[in-house]
Coordinates of C-alpha atoms and ligand atoms in Angstrom, one line a residue:
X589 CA -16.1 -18.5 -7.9
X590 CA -14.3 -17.5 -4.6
X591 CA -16.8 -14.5 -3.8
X592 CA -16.6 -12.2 -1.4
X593 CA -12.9 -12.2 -0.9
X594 CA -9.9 -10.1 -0.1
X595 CA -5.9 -10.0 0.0
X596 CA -3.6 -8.1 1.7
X597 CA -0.1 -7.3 2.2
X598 CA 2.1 -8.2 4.8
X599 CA 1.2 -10.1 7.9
X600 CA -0.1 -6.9 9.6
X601 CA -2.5 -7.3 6.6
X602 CA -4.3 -10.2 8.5
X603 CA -6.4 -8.1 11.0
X604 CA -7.6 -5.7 7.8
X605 CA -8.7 -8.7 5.9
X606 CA -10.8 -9.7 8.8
X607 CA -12.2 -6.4 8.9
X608 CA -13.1 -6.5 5.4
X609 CA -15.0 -9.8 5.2
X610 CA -17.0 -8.5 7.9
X611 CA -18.3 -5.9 5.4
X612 CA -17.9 -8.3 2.2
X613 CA -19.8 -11.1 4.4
X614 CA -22.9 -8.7 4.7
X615 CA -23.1 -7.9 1.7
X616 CA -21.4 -4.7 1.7
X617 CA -19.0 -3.2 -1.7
X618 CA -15.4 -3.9 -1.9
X619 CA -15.3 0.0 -2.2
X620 CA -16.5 0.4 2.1
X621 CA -14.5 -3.2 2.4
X622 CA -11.0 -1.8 1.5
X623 CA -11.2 1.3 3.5
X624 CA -12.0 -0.2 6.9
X625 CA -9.4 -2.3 6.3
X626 CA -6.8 0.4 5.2
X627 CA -8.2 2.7 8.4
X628 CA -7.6 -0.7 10.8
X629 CA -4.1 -0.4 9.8
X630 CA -4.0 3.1 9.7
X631 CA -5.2 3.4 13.3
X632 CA -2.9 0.4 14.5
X633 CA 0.0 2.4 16.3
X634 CA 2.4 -0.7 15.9
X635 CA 2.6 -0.7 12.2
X636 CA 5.3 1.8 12.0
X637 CA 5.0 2.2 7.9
X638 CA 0.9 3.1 7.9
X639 CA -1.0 6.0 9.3
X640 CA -0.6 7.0 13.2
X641 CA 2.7 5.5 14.4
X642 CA 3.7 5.8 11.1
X643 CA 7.9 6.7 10.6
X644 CA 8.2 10.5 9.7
X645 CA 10.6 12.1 7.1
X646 CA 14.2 13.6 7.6
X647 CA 12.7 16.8 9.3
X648 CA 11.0 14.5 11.9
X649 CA 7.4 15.2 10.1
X650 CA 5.1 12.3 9.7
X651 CA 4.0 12.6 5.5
X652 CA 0.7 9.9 4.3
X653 CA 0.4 9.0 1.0
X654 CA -3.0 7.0 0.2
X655 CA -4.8 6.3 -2.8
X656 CA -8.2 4.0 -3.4
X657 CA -9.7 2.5 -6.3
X658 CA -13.2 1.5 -7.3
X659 CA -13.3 -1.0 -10.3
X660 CA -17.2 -0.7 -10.9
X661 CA -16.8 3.4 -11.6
X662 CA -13.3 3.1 -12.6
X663 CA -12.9 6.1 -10.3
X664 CA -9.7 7.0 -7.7
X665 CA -9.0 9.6 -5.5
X666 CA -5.3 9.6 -3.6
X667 CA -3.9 12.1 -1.3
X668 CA 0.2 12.4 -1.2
X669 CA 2.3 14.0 1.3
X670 CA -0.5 14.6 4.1
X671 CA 0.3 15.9 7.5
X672 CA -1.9 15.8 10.7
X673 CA -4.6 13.5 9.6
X674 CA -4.9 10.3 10.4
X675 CA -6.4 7.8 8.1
X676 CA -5.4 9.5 4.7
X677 CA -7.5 6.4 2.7
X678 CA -11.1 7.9 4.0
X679 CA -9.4 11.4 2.7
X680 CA -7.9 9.8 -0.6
X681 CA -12.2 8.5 -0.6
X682 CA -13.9 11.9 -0.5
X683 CA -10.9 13.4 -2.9
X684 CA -12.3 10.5 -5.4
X685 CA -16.1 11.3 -4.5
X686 CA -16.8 15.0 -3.8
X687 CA -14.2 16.3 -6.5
X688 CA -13.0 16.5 -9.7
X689 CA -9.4 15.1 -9.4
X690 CA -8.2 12.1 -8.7
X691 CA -4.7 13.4 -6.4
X692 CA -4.2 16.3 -3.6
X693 CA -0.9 16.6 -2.5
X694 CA 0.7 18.6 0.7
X695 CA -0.7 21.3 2.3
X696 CA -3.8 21.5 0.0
X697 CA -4.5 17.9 0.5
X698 CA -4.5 18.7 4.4
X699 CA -6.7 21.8 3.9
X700 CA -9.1 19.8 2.3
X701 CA -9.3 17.2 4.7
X702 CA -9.7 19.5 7.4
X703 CA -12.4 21.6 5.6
X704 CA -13.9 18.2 5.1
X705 CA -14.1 16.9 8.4
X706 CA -10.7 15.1 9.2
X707 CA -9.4 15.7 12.5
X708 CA -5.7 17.4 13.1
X709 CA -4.0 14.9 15.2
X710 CA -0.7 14.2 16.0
X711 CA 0.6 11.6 14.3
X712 CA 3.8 10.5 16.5
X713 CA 3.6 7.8 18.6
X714 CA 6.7 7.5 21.7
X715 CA 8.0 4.9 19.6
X716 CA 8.5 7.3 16.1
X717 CA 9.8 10.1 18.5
X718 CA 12.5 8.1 19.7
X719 CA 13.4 6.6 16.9
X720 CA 13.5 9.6 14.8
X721 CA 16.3 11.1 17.8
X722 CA 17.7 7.8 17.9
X723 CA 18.1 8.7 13.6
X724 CA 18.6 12.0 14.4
X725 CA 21.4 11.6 16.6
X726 CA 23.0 8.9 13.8
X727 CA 23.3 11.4 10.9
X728 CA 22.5 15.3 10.6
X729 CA 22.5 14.1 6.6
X730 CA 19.6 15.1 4.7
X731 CA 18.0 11.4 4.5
X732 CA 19.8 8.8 2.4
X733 CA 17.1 6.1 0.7
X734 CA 17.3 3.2 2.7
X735 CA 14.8 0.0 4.6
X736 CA 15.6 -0.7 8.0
X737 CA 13.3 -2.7 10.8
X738 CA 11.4 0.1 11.0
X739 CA 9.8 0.5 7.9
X740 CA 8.5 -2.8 6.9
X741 CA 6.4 -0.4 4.4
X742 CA 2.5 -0.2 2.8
X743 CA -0.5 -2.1 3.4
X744 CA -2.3 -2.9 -0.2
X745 CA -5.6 -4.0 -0.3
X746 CA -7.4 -5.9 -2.9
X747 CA -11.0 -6.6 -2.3
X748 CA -14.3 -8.7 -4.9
X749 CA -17.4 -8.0 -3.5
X750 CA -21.0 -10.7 -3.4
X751 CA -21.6 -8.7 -6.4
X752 CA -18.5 -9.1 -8.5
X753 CA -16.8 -5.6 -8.4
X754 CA -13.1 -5.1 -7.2
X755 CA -11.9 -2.4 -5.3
X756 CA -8.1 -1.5 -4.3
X757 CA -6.6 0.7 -1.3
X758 CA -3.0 1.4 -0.6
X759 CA -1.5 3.7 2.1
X760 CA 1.6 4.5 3.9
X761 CA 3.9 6.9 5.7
X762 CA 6.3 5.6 3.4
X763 CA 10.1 5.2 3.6
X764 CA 11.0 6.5 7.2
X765 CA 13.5 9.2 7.0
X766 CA 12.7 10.4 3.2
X767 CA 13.5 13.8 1.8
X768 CA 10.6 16.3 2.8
X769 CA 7.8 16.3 0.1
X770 CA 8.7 12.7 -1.0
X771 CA 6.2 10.5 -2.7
X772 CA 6.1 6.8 -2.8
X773 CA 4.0 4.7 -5.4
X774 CA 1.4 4.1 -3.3
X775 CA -0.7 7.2 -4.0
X776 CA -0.1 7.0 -8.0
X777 CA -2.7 5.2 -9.9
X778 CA -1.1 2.4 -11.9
X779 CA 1.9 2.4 -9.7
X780 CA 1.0 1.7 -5.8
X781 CA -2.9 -0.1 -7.1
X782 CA -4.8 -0.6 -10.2
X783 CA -8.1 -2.0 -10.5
X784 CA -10.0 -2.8 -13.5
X785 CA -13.3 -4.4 -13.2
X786 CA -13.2 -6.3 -16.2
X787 CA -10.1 -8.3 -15.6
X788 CA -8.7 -7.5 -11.4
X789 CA -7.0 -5.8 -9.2
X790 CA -3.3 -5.3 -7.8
X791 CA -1.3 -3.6 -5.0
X792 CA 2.6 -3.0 -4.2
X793 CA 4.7 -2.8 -1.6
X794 CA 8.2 -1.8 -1.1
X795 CA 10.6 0.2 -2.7
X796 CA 8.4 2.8 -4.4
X797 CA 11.2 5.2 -6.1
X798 CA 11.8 2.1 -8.0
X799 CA 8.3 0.6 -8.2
X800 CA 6.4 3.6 -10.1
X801 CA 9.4 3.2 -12.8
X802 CA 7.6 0.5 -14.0
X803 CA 4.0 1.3 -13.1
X804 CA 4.1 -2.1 -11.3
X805 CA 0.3 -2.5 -10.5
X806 CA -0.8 -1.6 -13.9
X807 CA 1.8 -4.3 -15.8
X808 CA -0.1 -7.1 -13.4
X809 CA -3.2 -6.2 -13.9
X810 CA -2.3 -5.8 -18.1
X811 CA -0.4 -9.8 -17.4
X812 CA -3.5 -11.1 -16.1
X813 CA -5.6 -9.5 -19.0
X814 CA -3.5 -11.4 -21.6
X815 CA -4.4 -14.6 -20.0
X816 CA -1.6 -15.3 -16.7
X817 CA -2.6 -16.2 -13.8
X818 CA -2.6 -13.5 -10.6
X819 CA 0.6 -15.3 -9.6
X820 CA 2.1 -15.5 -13.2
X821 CA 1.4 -11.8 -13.6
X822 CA 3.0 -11.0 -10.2
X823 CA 5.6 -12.5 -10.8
X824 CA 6.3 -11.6 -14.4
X825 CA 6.2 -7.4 -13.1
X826 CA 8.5 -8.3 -10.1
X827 CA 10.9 -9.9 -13.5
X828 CA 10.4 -6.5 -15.1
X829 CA 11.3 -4.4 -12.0
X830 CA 14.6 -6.6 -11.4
X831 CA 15.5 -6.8 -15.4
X832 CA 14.7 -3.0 -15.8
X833 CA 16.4 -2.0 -12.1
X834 CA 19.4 -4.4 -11.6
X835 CA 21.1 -1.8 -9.3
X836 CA 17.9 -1.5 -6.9
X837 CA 17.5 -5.2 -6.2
X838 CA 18.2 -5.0 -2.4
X839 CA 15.4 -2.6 -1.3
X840 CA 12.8 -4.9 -2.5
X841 CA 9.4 -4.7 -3.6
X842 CA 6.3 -7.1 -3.8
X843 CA 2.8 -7.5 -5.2
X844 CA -0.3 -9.0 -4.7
X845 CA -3.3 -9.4 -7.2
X846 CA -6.6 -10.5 -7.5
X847 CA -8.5 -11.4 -10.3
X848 CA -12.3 -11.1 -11.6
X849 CA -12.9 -14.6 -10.8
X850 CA -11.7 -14.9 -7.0
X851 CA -8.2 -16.1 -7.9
X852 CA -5.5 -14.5 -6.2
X853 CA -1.8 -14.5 -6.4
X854 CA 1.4 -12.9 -4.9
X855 CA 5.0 -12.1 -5.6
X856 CA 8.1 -10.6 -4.2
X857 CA 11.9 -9.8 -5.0
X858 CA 13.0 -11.2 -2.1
X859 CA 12.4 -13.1 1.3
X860 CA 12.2 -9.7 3.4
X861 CA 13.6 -7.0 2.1
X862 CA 16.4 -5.9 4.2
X863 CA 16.8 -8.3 6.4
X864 CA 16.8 -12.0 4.5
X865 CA 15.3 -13.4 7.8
X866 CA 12.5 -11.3 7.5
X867 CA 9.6 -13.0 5.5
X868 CA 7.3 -11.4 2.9
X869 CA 3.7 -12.3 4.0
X870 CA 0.2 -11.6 2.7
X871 CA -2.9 -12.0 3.9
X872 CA -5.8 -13.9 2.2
X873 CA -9.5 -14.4 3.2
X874 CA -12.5 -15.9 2.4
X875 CA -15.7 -17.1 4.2
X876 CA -15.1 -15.8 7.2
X877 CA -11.4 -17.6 7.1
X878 CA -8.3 -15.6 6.8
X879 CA -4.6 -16.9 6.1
X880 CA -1.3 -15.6 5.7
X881 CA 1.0 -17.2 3.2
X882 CA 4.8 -16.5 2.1
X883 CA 6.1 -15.8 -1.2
X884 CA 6.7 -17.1 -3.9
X885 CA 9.6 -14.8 -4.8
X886 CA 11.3 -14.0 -8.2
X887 CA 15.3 -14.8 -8.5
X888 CA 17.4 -11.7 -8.5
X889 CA 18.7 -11.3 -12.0
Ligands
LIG1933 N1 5.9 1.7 -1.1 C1 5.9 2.7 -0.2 C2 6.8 3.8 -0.5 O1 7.9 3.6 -1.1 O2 6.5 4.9 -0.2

């Protein structure tokens, strides 16, 4: 067995597996390991679809949507729609552990983070502010669904700790210039992650009007209980999203998944997902070692 070990999406995923085996390596849960990978992200100003420097919505207001898993409670907390607060995953953590609901959304998810601690930041960057007037100036349309270079979209985060218990994170500002009050798949339990302690974990990325149709994480994690392999099952929910969504093909979506025994596996719709040039990467680490591989991806049906 492959233990400690964690996977990520997307290259930016590399420096938040790192971060994780740190934890993993000393011992520490997959639960602690996932957040401080999702906050490394969070935190990293350059990643324009996570956290601080994360795209805002058509109004020009930046909106979180985080949710985390723990396989060996089978417990999740998730906040949706959060303003002002910058790593929405540690906030999606005390929704899971100090209350008794599993999703806050809007302005009582901000309330709550404030009354427990969470700091009010701002959560433009120069970057988002000029490329929200840049959007601004483009079209005074309410926003229209739709990728561009700027939202290369969610970090997930599947973690197996020394001990054998899986964890999964996923957070994101998600799709930059969405209607007000928008939420992704990342936040919804089933949809964005899915973690069950008996059989693994998954995450998704991408598209998520079109992902939580098909409650992407939970048909991988369900493939890899009848017997596929974390790759097999990726790629058969990726199948069901394209035979299930023909028309919604072009704005992508991907997954990665990791299973009880250390074995991990990835799929995607496409290479990149607006842009064919532009590679779908995750991140994959072990002993100290992380990688970042491509692919495979699914043929457009
Ligand atoms: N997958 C992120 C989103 O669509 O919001």
């Amino acid at each position: 067995m492959n233990l400690p070990c964690v996977i990520a999406t997307w290259s930016f995923g590399a420096p938040a597996c790192r971060a994780a085996l740190e934890i993993l390596e000393e011992g520490g849960s997959s639960l602690d390991a996932v957040e401080r990978a999702a906050n490394v992200t969070e935190d990293d100003p350059d990643v324009t679809s996570v956290g601080y420097g994360g795209m805002p919505n058509a109004d020009g207001i930046v909106e979180l949507d985080a949710a985390i898993m723990d396989g060996r409670r089978h417990t999740a907390g998730a906040v949706a729609a959060l303003t002002g607060i910058r790593r929405p995953i540690s906030i999606a953590r005390l929704v899971m552990e100090r209350t008794r609901h599993c999703m806050l959304a809007g302005g009582n998810a901000r309330r709550f983070a404030l009354a427990q601690g969470g700091e009010d930041t701002d959560l433009h960057t120069d970057r988002t502010r000029a490329a929200y007037a840049a959007y601004r100036e483009r079209t005074d349309q309410p926003a229209v669904v739709h990728f561009d270079d700027e939202n290369h979209d969610t970090i997930g985060i599947c973690a197996l700790d020394a001990d054998g218990h899986l964890a999964a994170a996923c957070t994101t500002s998600g799709l930059a210039w969405k209607l007000p009050g928008r939420v992704g798949d990342s936040p919804i339990v089933g949809s964005g992650l899915y973690v069950d302690d008996e059989i693994g974990a998954a995450s998704a990325t991408g598209n998520g009007d079109e992902i939580m149709k098909v409650c992407l994480s939970y048909r991988v994690v369900m493939g890899m209980e009848r017997g596929m392999t974390p790759t097999e099952a990726c790629r058969d929910g990726i199948a069901y999203l394209l035979r299930k969504r023909p028309d919604h093909q072009a704005q992508g979506a991907a997954c990665i998944a990791l299973r009880k025994d250390g074995a991990w596996g990835a799929a995607a719709t496409q290479i990149g997902f607006d842009e064919m040039s532009r590679r779908w990467q995750h991140a994959y680490g072990a002993r100290s070692v992380v990688t970042l591989s491509e692919g495979p991806y699914v043929a457009r049906g």
